[in-house]
One Martini backbone bead per residue (centre of mass of N, CA, C, O) as a GRO file, in nm:
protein
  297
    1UNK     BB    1 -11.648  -3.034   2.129
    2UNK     BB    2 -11.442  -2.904   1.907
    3UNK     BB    3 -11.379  -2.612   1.860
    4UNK     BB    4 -11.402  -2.363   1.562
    5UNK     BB    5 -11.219  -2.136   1.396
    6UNK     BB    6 -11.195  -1.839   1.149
    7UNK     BB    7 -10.878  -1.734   0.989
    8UNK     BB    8 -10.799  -1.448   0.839
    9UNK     BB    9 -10.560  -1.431   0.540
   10UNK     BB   10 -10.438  -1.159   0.418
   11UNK     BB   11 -10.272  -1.148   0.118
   12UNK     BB   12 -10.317  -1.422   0.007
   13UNK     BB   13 -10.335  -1.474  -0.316
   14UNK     BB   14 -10.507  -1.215  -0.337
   15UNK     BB   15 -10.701  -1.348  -0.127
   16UNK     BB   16 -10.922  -1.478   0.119
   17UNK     BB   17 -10.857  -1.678   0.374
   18UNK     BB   18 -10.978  -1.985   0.549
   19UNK     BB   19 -10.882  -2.084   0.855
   20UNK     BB   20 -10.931  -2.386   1.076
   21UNK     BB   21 -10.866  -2.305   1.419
   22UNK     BB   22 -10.793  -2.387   1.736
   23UNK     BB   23 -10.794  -2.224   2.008
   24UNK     BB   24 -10.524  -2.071   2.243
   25UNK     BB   25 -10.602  -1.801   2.350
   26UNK     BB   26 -10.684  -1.484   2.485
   27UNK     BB   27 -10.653  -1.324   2.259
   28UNK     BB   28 -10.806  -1.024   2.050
   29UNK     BB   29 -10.915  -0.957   1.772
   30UNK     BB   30 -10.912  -0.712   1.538
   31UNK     BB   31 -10.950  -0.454   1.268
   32UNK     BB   32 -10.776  -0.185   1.251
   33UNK     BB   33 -10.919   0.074   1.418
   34UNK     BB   34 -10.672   0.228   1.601
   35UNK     BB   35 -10.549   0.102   1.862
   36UNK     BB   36 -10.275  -0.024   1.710
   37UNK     BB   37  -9.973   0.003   1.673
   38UNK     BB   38  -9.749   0.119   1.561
   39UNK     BB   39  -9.570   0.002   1.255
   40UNK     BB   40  -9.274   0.121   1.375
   41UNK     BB   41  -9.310   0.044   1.668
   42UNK     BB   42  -9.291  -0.264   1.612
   43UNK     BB   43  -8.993  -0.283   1.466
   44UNK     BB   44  -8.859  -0.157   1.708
   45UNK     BB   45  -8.972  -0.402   1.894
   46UNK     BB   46  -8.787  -0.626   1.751
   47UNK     BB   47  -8.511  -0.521   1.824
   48UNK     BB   48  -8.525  -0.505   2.127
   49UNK     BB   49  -8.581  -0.822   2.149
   50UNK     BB   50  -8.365  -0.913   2.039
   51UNK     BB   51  -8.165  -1.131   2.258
   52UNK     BB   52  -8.017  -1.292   2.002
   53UNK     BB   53  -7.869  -1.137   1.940
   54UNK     BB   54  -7.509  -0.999   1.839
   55UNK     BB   55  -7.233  -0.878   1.915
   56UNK     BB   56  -6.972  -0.699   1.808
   57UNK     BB   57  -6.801  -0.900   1.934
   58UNK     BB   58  -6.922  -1.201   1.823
   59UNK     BB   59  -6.861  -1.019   1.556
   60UNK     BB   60  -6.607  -1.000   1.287
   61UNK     BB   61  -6.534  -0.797   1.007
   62UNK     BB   62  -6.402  -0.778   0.646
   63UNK     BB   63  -6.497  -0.563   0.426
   64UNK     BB   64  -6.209  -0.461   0.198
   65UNK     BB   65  -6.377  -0.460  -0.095
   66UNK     BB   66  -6.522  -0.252  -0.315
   67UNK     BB   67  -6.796  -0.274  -0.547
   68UNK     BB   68  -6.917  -0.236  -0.798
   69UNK     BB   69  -7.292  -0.247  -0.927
   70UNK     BB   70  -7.112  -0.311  -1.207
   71UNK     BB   71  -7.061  -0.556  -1.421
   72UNK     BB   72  -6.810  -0.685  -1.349
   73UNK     BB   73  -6.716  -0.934  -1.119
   74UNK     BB   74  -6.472  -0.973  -0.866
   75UNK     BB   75  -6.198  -1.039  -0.673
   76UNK     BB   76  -6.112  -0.823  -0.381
   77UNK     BB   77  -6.084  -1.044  -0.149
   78UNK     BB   78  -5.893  -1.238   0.028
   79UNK     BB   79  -6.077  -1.264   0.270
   80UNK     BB   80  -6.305  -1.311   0.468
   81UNK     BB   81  -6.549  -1.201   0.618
   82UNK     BB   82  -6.590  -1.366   0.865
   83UNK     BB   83  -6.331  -1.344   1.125
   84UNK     BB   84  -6.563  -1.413   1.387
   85UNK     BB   85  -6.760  -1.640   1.556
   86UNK     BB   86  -6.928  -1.690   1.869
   87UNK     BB   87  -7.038  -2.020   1.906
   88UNK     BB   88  -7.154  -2.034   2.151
   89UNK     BB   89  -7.415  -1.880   2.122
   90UNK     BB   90  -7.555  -2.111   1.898
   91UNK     BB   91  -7.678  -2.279   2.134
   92UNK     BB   92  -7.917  -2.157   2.117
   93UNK     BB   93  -8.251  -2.250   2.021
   94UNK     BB   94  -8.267  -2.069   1.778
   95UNK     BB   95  -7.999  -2.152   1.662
   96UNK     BB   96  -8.034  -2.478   1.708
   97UNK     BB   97  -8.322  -2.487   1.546
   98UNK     BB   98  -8.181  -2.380   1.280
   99UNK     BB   99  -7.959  -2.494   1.126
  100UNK     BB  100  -8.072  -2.789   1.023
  101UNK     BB  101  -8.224  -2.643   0.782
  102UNK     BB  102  -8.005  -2.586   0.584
  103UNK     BB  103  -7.990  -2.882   0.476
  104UNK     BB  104  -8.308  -2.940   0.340
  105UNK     BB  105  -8.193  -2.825   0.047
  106UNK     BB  106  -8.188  -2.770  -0.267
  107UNK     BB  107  -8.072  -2.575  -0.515
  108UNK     BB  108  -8.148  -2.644  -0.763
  109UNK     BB  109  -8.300  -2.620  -1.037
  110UNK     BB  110  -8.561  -2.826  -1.120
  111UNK     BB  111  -8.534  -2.962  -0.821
  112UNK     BB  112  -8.712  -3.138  -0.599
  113UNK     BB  113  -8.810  -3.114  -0.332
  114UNK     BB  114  -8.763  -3.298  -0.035
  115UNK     BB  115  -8.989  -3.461   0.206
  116UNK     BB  116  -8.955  -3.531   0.535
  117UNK     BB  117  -9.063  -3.596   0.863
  118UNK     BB  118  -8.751  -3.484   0.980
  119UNK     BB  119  -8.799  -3.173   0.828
  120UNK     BB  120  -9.058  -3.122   0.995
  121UNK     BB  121  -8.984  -3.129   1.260
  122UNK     BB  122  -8.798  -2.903   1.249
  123UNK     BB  123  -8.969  -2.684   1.194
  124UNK     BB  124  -9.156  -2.705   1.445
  125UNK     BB  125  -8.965  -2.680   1.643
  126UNK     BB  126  -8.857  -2.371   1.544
  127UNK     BB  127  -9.158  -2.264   1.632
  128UNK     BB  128  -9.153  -2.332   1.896
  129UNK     BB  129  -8.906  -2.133   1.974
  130UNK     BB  130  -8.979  -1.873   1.846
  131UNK     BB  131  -9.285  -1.816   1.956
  132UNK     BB  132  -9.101  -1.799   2.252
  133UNK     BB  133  -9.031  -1.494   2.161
  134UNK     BB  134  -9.036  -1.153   2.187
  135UNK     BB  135  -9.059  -1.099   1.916
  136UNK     BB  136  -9.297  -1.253   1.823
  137UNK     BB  137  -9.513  -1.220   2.021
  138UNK     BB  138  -9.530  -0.879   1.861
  139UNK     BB  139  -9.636  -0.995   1.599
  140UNK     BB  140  -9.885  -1.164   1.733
  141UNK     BB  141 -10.051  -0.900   1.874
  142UNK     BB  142 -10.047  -0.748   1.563
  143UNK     BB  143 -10.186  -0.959   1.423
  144UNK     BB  144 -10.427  -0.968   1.586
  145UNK     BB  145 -10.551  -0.646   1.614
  146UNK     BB  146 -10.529  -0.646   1.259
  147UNK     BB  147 -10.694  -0.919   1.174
  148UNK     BB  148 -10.499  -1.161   1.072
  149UNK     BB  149 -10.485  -1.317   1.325
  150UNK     BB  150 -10.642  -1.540   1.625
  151UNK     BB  151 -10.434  -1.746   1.687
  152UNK     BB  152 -10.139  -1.946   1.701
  153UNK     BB  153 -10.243  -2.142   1.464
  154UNK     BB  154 -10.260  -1.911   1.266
  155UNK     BB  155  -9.939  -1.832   1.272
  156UNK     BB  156  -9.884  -2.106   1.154
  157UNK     BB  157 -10.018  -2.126   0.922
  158UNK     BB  158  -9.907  -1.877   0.793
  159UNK     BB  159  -9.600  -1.915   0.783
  160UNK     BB  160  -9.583  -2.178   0.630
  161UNK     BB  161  -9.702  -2.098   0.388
  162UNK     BB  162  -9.523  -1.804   0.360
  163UNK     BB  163  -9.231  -2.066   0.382
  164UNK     BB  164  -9.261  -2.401   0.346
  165UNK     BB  165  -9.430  -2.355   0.099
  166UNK     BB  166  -9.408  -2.507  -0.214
  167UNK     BB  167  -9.264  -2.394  -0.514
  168UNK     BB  168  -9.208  -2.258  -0.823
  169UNK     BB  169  -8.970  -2.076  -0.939
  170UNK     BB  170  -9.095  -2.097  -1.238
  171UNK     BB  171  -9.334  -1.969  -1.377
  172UNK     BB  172  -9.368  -2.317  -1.603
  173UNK     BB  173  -9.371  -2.456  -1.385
  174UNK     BB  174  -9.444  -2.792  -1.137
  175UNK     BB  175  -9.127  -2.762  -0.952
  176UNK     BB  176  -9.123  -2.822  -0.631
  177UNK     BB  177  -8.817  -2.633  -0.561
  178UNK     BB  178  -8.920  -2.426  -0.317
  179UNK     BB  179  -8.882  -2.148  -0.078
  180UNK     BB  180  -8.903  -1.910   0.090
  181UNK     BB  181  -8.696  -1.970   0.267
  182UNK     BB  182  -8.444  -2.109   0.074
  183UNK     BB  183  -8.417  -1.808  -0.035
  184UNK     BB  184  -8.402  -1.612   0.235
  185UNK     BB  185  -8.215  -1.825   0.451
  186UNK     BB  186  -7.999  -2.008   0.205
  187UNK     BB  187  -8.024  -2.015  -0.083
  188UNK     BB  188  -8.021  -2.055  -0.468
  189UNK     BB  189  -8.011  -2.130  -0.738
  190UNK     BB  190  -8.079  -1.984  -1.053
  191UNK     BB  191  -7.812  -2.080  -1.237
  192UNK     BB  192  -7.505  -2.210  -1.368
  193UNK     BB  193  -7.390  -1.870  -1.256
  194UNK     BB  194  -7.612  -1.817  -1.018
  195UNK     BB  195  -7.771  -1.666  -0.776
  196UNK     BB  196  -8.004  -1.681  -0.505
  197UNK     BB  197  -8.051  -1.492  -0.247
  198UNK     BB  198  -7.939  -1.495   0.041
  199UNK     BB  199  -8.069  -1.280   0.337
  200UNK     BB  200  -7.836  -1.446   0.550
  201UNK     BB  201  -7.576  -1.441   0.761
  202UNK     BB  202  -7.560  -1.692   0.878
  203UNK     BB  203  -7.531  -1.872   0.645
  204UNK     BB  204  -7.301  -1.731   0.491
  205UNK     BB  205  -7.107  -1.829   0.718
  206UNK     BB  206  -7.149  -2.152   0.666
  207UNK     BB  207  -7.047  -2.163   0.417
  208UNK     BB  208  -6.775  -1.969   0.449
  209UNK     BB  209  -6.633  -2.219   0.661
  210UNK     BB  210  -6.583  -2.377   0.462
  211UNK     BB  211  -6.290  -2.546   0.268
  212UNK     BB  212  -6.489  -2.608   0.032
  213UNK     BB  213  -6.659  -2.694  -0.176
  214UNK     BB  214  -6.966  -2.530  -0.170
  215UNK     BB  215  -6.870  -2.235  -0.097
  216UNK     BB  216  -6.766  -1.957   0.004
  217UNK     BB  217  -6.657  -1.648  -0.194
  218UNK     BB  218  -6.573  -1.348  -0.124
  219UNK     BB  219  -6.552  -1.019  -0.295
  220UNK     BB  220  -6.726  -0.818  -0.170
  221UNK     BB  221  -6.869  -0.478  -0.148
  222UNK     BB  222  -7.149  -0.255  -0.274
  223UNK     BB  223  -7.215  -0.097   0.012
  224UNK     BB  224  -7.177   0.126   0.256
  225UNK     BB  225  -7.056   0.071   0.573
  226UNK     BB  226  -7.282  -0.091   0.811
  227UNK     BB  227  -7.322  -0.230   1.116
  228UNK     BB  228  -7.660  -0.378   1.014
  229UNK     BB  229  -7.562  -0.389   0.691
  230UNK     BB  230  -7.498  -0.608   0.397
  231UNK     BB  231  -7.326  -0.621   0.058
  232UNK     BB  232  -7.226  -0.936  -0.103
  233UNK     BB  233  -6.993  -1.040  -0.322
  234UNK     BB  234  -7.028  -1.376  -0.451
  235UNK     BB  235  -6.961  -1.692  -0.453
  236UNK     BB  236  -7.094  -2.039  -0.515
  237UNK     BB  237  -7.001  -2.296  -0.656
  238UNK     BB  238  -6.972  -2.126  -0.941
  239UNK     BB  239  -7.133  -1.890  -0.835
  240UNK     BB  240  -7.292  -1.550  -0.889
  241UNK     BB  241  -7.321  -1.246  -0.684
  242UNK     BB  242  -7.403  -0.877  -0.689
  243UNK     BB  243  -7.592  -0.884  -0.491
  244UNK     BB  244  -7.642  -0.973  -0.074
  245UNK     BB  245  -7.852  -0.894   0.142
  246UNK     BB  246  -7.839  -0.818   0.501
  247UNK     BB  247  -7.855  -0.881   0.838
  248UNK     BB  248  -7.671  -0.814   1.117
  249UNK     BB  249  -7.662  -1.054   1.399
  250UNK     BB  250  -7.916  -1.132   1.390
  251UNK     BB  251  -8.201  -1.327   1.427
  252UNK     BB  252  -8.373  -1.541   1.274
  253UNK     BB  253  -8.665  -1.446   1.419
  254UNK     BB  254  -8.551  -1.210   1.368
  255UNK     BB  255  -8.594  -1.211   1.016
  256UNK     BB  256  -8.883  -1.365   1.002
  257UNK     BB  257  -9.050  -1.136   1.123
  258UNK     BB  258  -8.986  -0.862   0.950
  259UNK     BB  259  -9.098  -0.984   0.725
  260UNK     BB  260  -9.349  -1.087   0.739
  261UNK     BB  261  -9.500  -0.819   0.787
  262UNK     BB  262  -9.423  -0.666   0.537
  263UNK     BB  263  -9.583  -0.871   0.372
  264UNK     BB  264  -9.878  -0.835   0.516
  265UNK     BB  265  -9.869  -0.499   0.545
  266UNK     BB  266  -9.622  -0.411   0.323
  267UNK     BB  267  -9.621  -0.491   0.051
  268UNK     BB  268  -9.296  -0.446  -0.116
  269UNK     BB  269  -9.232  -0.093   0.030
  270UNK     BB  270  -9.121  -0.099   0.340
  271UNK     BB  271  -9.113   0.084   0.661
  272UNK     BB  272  -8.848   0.040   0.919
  273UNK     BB  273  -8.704  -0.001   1.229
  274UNK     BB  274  -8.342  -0.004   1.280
  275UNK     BB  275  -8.176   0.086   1.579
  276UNK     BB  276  -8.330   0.384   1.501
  277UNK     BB  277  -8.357   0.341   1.206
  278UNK     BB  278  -8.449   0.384   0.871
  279UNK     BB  279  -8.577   0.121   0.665
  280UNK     BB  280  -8.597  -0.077   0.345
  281UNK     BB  281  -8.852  -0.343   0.305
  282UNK     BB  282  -8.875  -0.646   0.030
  283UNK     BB  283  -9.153  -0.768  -0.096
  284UNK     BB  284  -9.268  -1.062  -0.272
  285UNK     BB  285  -9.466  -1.253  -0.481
  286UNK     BB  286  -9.567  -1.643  -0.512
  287UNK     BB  287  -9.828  -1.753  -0.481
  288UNK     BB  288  -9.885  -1.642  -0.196
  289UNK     BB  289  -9.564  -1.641  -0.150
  290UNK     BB  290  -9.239  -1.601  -0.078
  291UNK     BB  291  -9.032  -1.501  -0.259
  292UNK     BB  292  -8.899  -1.204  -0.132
  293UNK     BB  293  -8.689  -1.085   0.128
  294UNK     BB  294  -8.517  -0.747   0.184
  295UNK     BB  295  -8.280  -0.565   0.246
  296UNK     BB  296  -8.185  -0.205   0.214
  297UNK     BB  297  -7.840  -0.119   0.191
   0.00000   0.00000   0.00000
């Protein structure tokens, strides 16, 4: 008879919720009664863990104009953001199970997205190699410590929640059209003139090296020049954003270790330790899933 243990995973929709989650580790959830890492020093050792960061040999930018985050916004950079990336790099698992991911999704909103067994797969295959890096291990046994989840079996049914399962992005809409995904590693049509989300450097790079639309169109920055977070103004598509914060060279693993954490345990504005500095990430709630989740550049 296979034992079922259940996961308490607090703070999804409001409520506690419990999944049936089959043993699998040998690791002992705690209550947060004081024992576990402080969490600040929990994100300071996700950043020194990210083994798959690129460096800045690289990743090459191009920062060229500075843009208001006011009023209209226009092209002031005629060149790439992006004006190297060394993509031998990407051939790593973390890379490489992540990039099929970018094109499983629709932007254009209240269009259904499809759901594919292809597409569970590579879900799947993703998680099956992030939670293999010594980032996500750290989110693991933090998140055992403090009594979020119990075992391998409950982080991963967390994540898929907060991150894979669809729902609408409009109030009054039932056309699930979304996913924490999609909006913060992917990015979506906001409406016919504007985008949401795409707070990953990989994507915004990826968009911007196609030849032609619907590709990404750079604008410029819009706040002060710092070597690992970014604010970049530009089209995609026919559609502009004045302000897409993200984090630069981190690997998806640590951009969704970093994110999930402060979503579970500091909902709203996060207080994260990045490269030994100081940073705010925010992140906000949809029904239970990741609205939305970015650094504060």
């Amino acid at each position: 008879m296979r034992l079922l243990l259940p996961v308490l995973l607090l703070g999804v929709a409001g409520i506690s919720q419990v999944y049936s989650v089959s043993p699998a580790s040998p690791a002992t959830a705690g209550d947060g009664g004081g024992a576990c890492k402080n969490f600040s020093q929990v994100t300071q050792e996700l950043w020194t863990n990210d083994l798959d960061r690129l460096s800045a040999d690289d990743v090459i930018v191009n920062y060229q104009a500075q843009l208001s985050d006011r009023g209209n916004i226009q092209d002031g950079s005629p060149q790439r953001f992006f004006s190297y990336v060394n993509e031998s790099r990407l051939t790593s698992p973390v890379y490489a199970s992540f990039l099929p991911l970018l094109d499983n999704y629709n932007p254009v909103k209240n269009v259904a997205e499809v759901v594919t067994a292809e597409k569970l797969a590579e879900e799947d295959h993703f998680l099956d190699v992030i939670f293999a890096t010594p980032v996500w291990q750290s989110v693991y046994e933090y998140l055992v410590c403090e009594g979020k989840v119990q075992d391998q079996a409950g982080l991963r049914t967390l994540f898929k929640r907060l991150w894979f399962d669809l729902y609408p992005r409009s109030g009054k809409s039932t056309i699930l059209d979304t996913s924490g995904f999609e909006h913060v590693m992917v990015g979506e049509f906001k409406s016919l003139g504007s985008v949401n989300g795409m707070h990953n450097w990989l994507a915004f790079y990826e968009k911007e090296k196609r030849p032609a639309e619907p590709n990404i169109n750079y604008y410029g920055h819009t706040c002060d020049v710092h070597p690992d977070t970014m604010c970049a103004a530009f089209d995609w598509d026919g559609r502009k954003k004045r302000l897409s914060s993200f984090l630069l060279n981190v690997s998806p693993a640590y951009d969704l270790a970093v994110y999930s954490l402060c979503f579970v345990m500091h909902r709203g504005t996060c207080n994260v330790i990045v490269d030994g500095q100081q940073k705010i990430i925010r992140t906000y709630s949809k029904e239970g899933h990741i609205a939305t989740a970015f650094i504060v550049a």
